[in-house]
Short mmCIF file of C-alpha atoms in Angstrom, two decimals:
data_model
loop_
_atom_site.label_atom_id
_atom_site.label_comp_id
_atom_site.label_asym_id
_atom_site.label_seq_id
_atom_site.Cartn_x
_atom_site.Cartn_y
_atom_site.Cartn_z
CA MET A 1 6.01 9.00 -24.49
CA LYS A 2 2.99 6.88 -25.24
CA SER A 3 3.99 4.04 -22.92
CA PHE A 4 4.47 6.41 -19.98
CA ASN A 5 1.15 8.14 -20.63
CA ILE A 6 -0.67 4.81 -20.63
CA PHE A 7 1.21 3.64 -17.54
CA MET A 8 0.24 6.78 -15.58
CA ASN A 9 -3.24 7.33 -16.99
CA ARG A 10 -5.77 7.81 -14.14
CA ILE A 11 -3.40 6.05 -11.75
CA ILE A 12 -3.64 8.39 -8.72
CA ASP A 13 -6.61 8.58 -6.37
CA TYR A 14 -6.39 11.75 -4.32
CA ALA A 15 -6.45 11.09 -0.56
CA GLY A 16 -5.66 14.55 0.78
CA MET A 17 -7.75 14.04 3.92
CA PHE A 18 -5.51 11.21 5.11
CA PRO A 19 -2.03 11.13 6.71
CA PRO A 20 0.36 12.74 6.46
CA ALA A 21 -1.51 15.58 4.70
CA ASN A 22 -4.59 15.36 6.98
CA LEU A 23 -6.50 18.15 5.25
CA GLU A 24 -10.07 19.06 6.12
CA LEU A 25 -12.76 18.11 3.60
CA HIS A 26 -13.19 21.54 2.00
CA PRO A 27 -9.50 22.22 1.13
CA ALA A 28 -8.95 18.62 0.08
CA PHE A 29 -11.91 18.63 -2.28
CA LYS A 30 -10.92 22.07 -3.57
CA ASN A 31 -7.50 20.64 -4.42
CA TYR A 32 -9.12 17.72 -6.23
CA LEU A 33 -11.28 20.00 -8.39
CA GLU A 34 -8.20 22.02 -9.29
CA TYR A 35 -6.22 18.89 -10.13
CA ILE A 36 -8.87 17.53 -12.50
CA ASP A 37 -8.97 20.90 -14.22
CA SER A 38 -5.17 21.13 -14.67
CA GLU A 39 -2.91 20.05 -17.51
CA ASP A 40 -1.95 16.98 -15.46
CA GLU A 41 -5.55 15.86 -14.92
CA TRP A 42 -4.94 12.74 -17.01
CA MET A 43 -3.02 11.17 -14.08
CA MET A 44 -5.74 11.86 -11.50
CA ASP A 45 -8.68 9.53 -11.03
CA LYS A 46 -10.89 9.50 -7.93
CA PHE A 47 -11.40 11.55 -4.78
CA ILE A 48 -11.10 9.33 -1.70
CA CYS A 49 -13.17 10.11 1.36
CA SER A 50 -14.83 8.29 4.22
CA MET A 51 -18.56 7.72 4.39
CA LYS A 52 -18.69 10.14 7.31
CA SER A 53 -17.22 12.90 5.15
CA PHE A 54 -19.33 11.89 2.16
CA THR A 55 -22.51 12.85 4.03
CA SER A 56 -21.47 16.50 3.61
CA PHE A 57 -21.90 16.23 -0.17
CA ALA A 58 -25.60 15.52 0.37
CA ASP A 59 -26.02 18.37 2.87
CA LYS A 60 -27.47 21.38 1.04
CA ASP A 61 -26.03 23.74 3.67
CA SER A 62 -22.43 22.51 3.33
CA ASP A 63 -19.60 24.18 1.41
CA VAL A 64 -18.82 21.04 -0.56
CA PHE A 65 -22.45 20.69 -1.65
CA SER A 66 -22.16 24.15 -3.19
CA MET A 67 -18.86 23.19 -4.81
CA ILE A 68 -20.52 20.20 -6.46
CA LYS A 69 -23.45 22.25 -7.66
CA ASP A 70 -21.16 25.00 -9.04
CA TYR A 71 -18.79 22.53 -10.71
CA ASP A 72 -19.09 22.86 -14.48
CA SER A 73 -16.87 20.62 -16.56
CA GLU A 74 -17.08 17.81 -19.08
CA ARG A 75 -15.19 15.61 -16.66
CA CYS A 76 -17.32 14.24 -13.82
CA VAL A 77 -16.26 14.12 -10.18
CA SER A 78 -15.44 10.52 -9.32
CA PHE A 79 -15.43 9.17 -5.77
CA SER A 80 -13.89 6.16 -4.09
CA LEU A 81 -15.55 5.81 -0.71
CA LEU A 82 -14.12 4.21 2.40
CA LEU A 83 -17.01 2.16 3.70
CA THR A 84 -17.90 2.19 7.40
CA GLY A 85 -17.08 -1.50 7.79
CA GLY A 86 -17.33 -3.38 11.08
CA LYS A 87 -15.45 -5.60 13.50
CA THR A 88 -17.67 -8.58 12.66
CA ALA A 89 -19.26 -9.76 9.42
CA LYS A 90 -22.75 -9.04 10.77
CA GLU A 91 -21.81 -5.52 11.87
CA PHE A 92 -20.13 -4.96 8.51
CA LEU A 93 -23.14 -5.99 6.43
CA ASN A 94 -25.45 -3.79 8.50
CA SER A 95 -23.24 -0.77 7.90
CA LEU A 96 -22.85 -1.67 4.20
CA GLU A 97 -26.61 -1.47 3.74
CA ALA A 98 -26.71 1.98 5.34
CA ASP A 99 -23.72 3.18 3.28
CA LEU A 100 -25.17 2.00 -0.03
CA LYS A 101 -28.53 3.57 0.79
CA LEU A 102 -26.85 6.96 1.24
CA VAL A 103 -24.88 6.55 -1.99
CA LYS A 104 -28.01 5.55 -3.89
CA GLU A 105 -29.87 8.64 -2.69
CA PHE A 106 -26.94 10.88 -3.63
CA THR A 107 -26.43 9.48 -7.13
CA GLU A 108 -30.11 9.75 -8.02
CA ASN A 109 -29.56 13.51 -8.31
CA ASP A 110 -28.08 14.84 -11.54
CA ASN A 111 -24.86 16.27 -10.11
CA ASN A 112 -22.14 15.27 -12.56
CA THR A 113 -20.68 12.73 -10.13
CA GLU A 114 -19.76 9.06 -10.23
CA VAL A 115 -19.72 6.75 -7.22
CA ASN A 116 -18.94 3.17 -8.15
CA SER A 117 -15.75 2.39 -6.24
CA PHE A 118 -15.56 1.42 -2.58
CA GLU A 119 -12.74 0.43 -0.24
CA VAL A 120 -12.85 -1.24 3.16
CA LYS A 121 -10.83 -3.30 5.60
CA LEU A 122 -12.23 -6.76 6.17
CA PRO A 123 -13.11 -8.13 9.63
CA ASP A 124 -10.21 -10.24 10.88
CA GLU A 125 -12.57 -13.07 11.87
CA LEU A 126 -13.10 -13.93 8.20
CA PHE A 127 -9.52 -15.20 7.94
CA ALA A 128 -9.56 -17.49 10.95
CA LYS A 129 -8.50 -20.95 9.75
CA HIS A 130 -11.52 -22.59 11.39
CA ASN A 131 -13.87 -20.18 9.57
CA THR A 132 -13.79 -22.14 6.32
CA ASN A 133 -16.90 -20.76 4.61
CA GLY A 134 -17.25 -17.41 6.35
CA LEU A 135 -15.47 -15.31 3.74
CA LYS A 136 -17.33 -16.84 0.80
CA THR A 137 -20.69 -16.32 2.51
CA PHE A 138 -19.71 -12.76 3.37
CA LEU A 139 -18.67 -11.91 -0.19
CA ASN A 140 -21.85 -13.44 -1.61
CA ASP A 141 -23.92 -11.36 0.82
CA SER A 142 -22.01 -8.24 -0.19
CA TYR A 143 -22.56 -9.06 -3.85
CA ASP A 144 -26.29 -9.47 -3.29
CA MET A 145 -26.44 -6.16 -1.47
CA LEU A 146 -24.74 -4.31 -4.33
CA ASN A 147 -27.30 -5.77 -6.70
CA GLY A 148 -30.10 -4.87 -4.32
CA PHE A 149 -29.16 -1.22 -4.67
CA ASP A 150 -28.84 -1.51 -8.47
CA MET A 151 -25.07 -1.03 -8.33
CA GLN A 152 -24.13 -3.51 -11.02
CA ASP A 153 -21.10 -1.36 -11.84
CA GLY A 154 -20.07 -1.02 -8.21
CA MET A 155 -16.76 -2.51 -7.16
CA ILE A 156 -15.47 -3.05 -3.64
CA PHE A 157 -11.74 -3.31 -2.96
CA PHE A 158 -11.28 -5.40 0.17
CA GLU A 159 -8.21 -4.82 2.33
CA PRO A 160 -6.96 -7.91 4.18
CA LEU A 161 -4.94 -7.89 7.35
CA ILE A 162 -1.20 -8.34 6.85
CA ASN A 163 0.49 -10.67 9.31
CA ASP A 164 2.94 -13.57 9.42
CA ASN A 165 0.28 -15.72 7.76
CA PHE A 166 -0.09 -13.37 4.78
CA GLU A 167 0.22 -16.10 2.12
CA PHE A 168 -2.88 -17.88 3.44
CA VAL A 169 -4.80 -14.60 3.87
CA PHE A 170 -3.94 -13.17 0.43
CA GLU A 171 -4.63 -16.43 -1.41
CA LYS A 172 -7.94 -16.93 0.39
CA LEU A 173 -9.20 -13.44 -0.43
CA ALA A 174 -8.06 -13.52 -4.06
CA HIS A 175 -9.31 -17.07 -4.70
CA ILE A 176 -12.76 -16.59 -3.19
CA SER A 177 -13.16 -13.15 -4.81
CA ALA A 178 -12.59 -14.85 -8.15
CA GLU A 179 -15.07 -17.62 -7.31
CA ILE A 180 -18.02 -15.30 -6.77
CA GLU A 181 -20.63 -15.66 -9.53
CA ASN A 182 -20.07 -12.22 -11.10
CA LYS A 183 -16.30 -12.17 -11.38
CA GLY A 184 -14.84 -8.69 -11.28
CA ARG A 185 -17.05 -7.13 -8.61
CA PHE A 186 -14.43 -7.43 -5.87
CA GLY A 187 -10.86 -6.21 -5.89
CA PHE A 188 -7.83 -6.53 -3.62
CA LYS A 189 -6.55 -3.47 -1.78
CA LEU A 190 -3.03 -3.59 -0.36
CA ARG A 191 -1.83 -1.11 2.25
CA THR A 192 1.69 -0.28 1.10
CA GLY A 193 2.75 2.08 3.87
CA GLY A 194 1.82 4.68 6.44
CA ILE A 195 3.44 7.08 8.90
CA THR A 196 5.38 4.47 10.90
CA PRO A 197 7.82 1.75 9.71
CA GLU A 198 5.68 -1.22 10.77
CA LEU A 199 2.93 -0.14 8.35
CA PHE A 200 5.14 -0.85 5.34
CA PRO A 201 4.83 -4.41 4.02
CA SER A 202 7.94 -6.20 2.83
CA THR A 203 8.76 -6.45 -0.87
CA GLU A 204 7.98 -10.16 -0.58
CA GLN A 205 4.47 -9.40 0.72
CA VAL A 206 3.81 -6.86 -2.04
CA SER A 207 5.11 -9.27 -4.68
CA PHE A 208 3.04 -12.15 -3.35
CA ALA A 209 -0.10 -9.99 -3.43
CA LEU A 210 0.55 -9.03 -7.05
CA LYS A 211 1.25 -12.60 -8.14
CA THR A 212 -1.78 -13.99 -6.30
CA CYS A 213 -4.13 -11.38 -7.73
CA LYS A 214 -2.77 -11.90 -11.24
CA GLU A 215 -3.19 -15.67 -11.03
CA ASN A 216 -6.81 -15.25 -9.88
CA ASN A 217 -7.70 -12.41 -12.28
CA VAL A 218 -8.52 -10.07 -9.38
CA MET A 219 -8.17 -6.28 -9.70
CA PHE A 220 -5.44 -4.77 -7.52
CA LYS A 221 -5.09 -1.33 -5.99
CA ALA A 222 -2.74 0.11 -3.39
CA THR A 223 -2.99 2.73 -0.69
CA ALA A 224 -0.64 4.79 1.48
CA GLY A 225 3.12 5.22 1.33
CA LEU A 226 3.33 5.02 -2.46
CA HIS A 227 3.63 8.65 -3.56
CA HIS A 228 7.25 8.41 -4.74
CA PRO A 229 8.15 6.72 -8.06
CA LEU A 230 11.04 4.58 -6.82
CA ARG A 231 11.76 2.48 -3.77
CA HIS A 232 14.10 4.35 -1.44
CA TYR A 233 15.03 4.90 2.18
CA ASN A 234 12.97 7.72 3.67
CA ASP A 235 14.24 9.55 6.74
CA SER A 236 10.79 10.80 7.80
CA VAL A 237 9.51 7.26 8.44
CA SER A 238 12.89 5.62 9.08
CA THR A 239 12.34 2.82 6.61
CA LYS A 240 12.33 2.04 2.91
CA MET A 241 9.25 3.22 1.03
CA HIS A 242 7.84 1.43 -1.98
CA GLY A 243 7.75 3.16 -5.38
CA PHE A 244 4.75 3.28 -7.67
CA LEU A 245 6.93 2.61 -10.72
CA ASN A 246 8.13 -0.51 -8.90
CA VAL A 247 4.76 -1.82 -7.77
CA PHE A 248 2.73 -0.98 -10.86
CA GLY A 249 5.61 -1.77 -13.18
CA ALA A 250 5.87 -5.20 -11.58
CA GLY A 251 2.11 -5.66 -11.94
CA ILE A 252 2.09 -4.66 -15.60
CA LEU A 253 5.07 -6.84 -16.46
CA ALA A 254 3.69 -9.80 -14.48
CA TYR A 255 0.40 -9.43 -16.35
CA SER A 256 2.20 -9.32 -19.72
CA ASN A 257 4.81 -12.01 -19.05
CA GLN A 258 4.97 -15.26 -17.13
CA LEU A 259 7.08 -13.91 -14.27
CA SER A 260 8.13 -15.89 -11.24
CA LEU A 261 7.62 -14.56 -7.72
CA LYS A 262 11.36 -13.85 -7.56
CA GLU A 263 11.25 -11.80 -10.78
CA ILE A 264 8.30 -9.77 -9.50
CA ASN A 265 10.13 -9.18 -6.22
CA ASP A 266 13.28 -8.09 -8.07
CA ILE A 267 11.24 -5.35 -9.76
CA VAL A 268 9.46 -4.30 -6.56
CA LYS A 269 12.72 -3.91 -4.62
CA ASP A 270 14.82 -2.25 -7.36
CA GLU A 271 16.02 1.24 -6.38
CA ARG A 272 17.73 2.14 -9.68
CA ALA A 273 15.92 4.62 -11.90
CA GLU A 274 17.79 3.41 -14.96
CA SER A 275 16.14 -0.02 -14.69
CA PHE A 276 12.75 1.46 -15.60
CA ILE A 277 12.76 2.36 -19.29
CA PHE A 278 9.96 4.09 -21.18
CA LYS A 279 10.01 4.25 -24.94
CA ASP A 280 7.16 5.40 -27.16
CA GLU A 281 5.61 1.96 -27.71
CA GLU A 282 7.19 0.01 -24.87
CA PHE A 283 7.88 -0.03 -21.14
CA ARG A 284 10.53 -2.34 -19.82
CA TRP A 285 12.33 -3.20 -16.63
CA ASN A 286 15.86 -4.13 -17.68
CA ASP A 287 15.18 -6.74 -20.41
CA ILE A 288 11.55 -7.57 -19.51
CA PRO A 289 9.16 -5.69 -21.85
CA ALA A 290 5.51 -4.75 -22.16
CA ASN A 291 4.20 -3.08 -25.31
CA ALA A 292 1.63 -0.29 -25.32
CA ASN A 293 -1.31 -2.65 -25.83
CA SER A 294 -0.16 -4.84 -22.94
CA ILE A 295 0.20 -1.83 -20.64
CA THR A 296 -3.31 -0.69 -21.54
CA LYS A 297 -4.75 -4.12 -20.87
CA ALA A 298 -2.91 -4.52 -17.58
CA ARG A 299 -4.08 -1.12 -16.30
CA ASN A 300 -7.68 -1.76 -17.37
CA GLU A 301 -7.92 -5.30 -16.09
CA PHE A 302 -5.40 -5.72 -13.28
CA VAL A 303 -3.49 -2.85 -11.62
CA ARG A 304 -6.04 -0.06 -11.11
CA SER A 305 -4.67 2.83 -9.03
CA PHE A 306 -3.04 3.94 -5.80
CA GLY A 307 -4.18 6.41 -3.17
CA SER A 308 -1.91 9.35 -2.40
CA CYS A 309 -2.37 12.27 -0.03
CA SER A 310 -0.29 14.37 -2.44
CA PHE A 311 -0.50 15.00 -6.17
CA ASP A 312 2.45 17.39 -6.27
CA VAL A 313 5.02 14.98 -4.81
CA PRO A 314 4.57 12.29 -7.50
CA LYS A 315 4.61 14.94 -10.23
CA ASP A 316 7.74 16.66 -8.88
CA ASP A 317 9.58 13.35 -8.57
CA LEU A 318 8.63 12.36 -12.12
CA LYS A 319 9.96 15.70 -13.38
CA GLN A 320 13.26 15.02 -11.64
CA LEU A 321 13.40 11.71 -13.51
CA ASN A 322 12.70 13.59 -16.79
CA LEU A 323 9.50 11.61 -17.30
CA LEU A 324 7.23 14.65 -17.06
#
């Protein structure tokens, strides 16, 4: 179905090195190369790794360096790198300079790779209510640093802390990200789960993040706990897990329609497979539709991707739903 193919196109970033898979770099990267050479490669986008692991790709004596050099395909290897970050804004910017320097040196070689996506958790101090201009100054400094390394296509997805004051935090990050001179350089990364119940945000928090990003025209991506299509109770983590059809379906439909926060939340928390309907030229949740062109636009301009430590689990679940 055309609508399903557009919905799922390049939606998964492979995070095999992270919990619960916790693979070493070599087997994780080997998996990624196999995935992007499989018949389901159209759903796979980037390989996620930390800056510490990324140094191995520039080491001529490493196994993964050889894998890059031996890789021969029309499709390039695409990375999303977890930046080193820092506990303070100053520490963060110092590490950002070192990270971008390494990336610049790596990409200057002709190695059929692409590195233009970065992810990082922001220092908590930037969201202190008394720190009124700290976040804007920080984002401007980060923007200047990207330009300084000639990374005009580079995009950083910033992950905010999630606490009882999440409305203030989410709105501040989305609003100031949109204010920066070159709109579109900064995205919003939401942690949607983990290996313990407290790491899963509520449906209200997920919905508020989607609505806030949509209203500010800020790109959204998710990470962790989102490798199943539908929201459901999961025994292994003793809580309800979010579904990627829910979260990205809500994002697409919110982008294509003027949905209220309640309507977005209704989609995010829905556990019924029959509510999510794919036809050739249309995706809909119950009676709220998005045509193929709207899905394409929403995926290109708003809801980017989600990180998953597994590629097989999402595929197997989609087959059980007769979508693959």
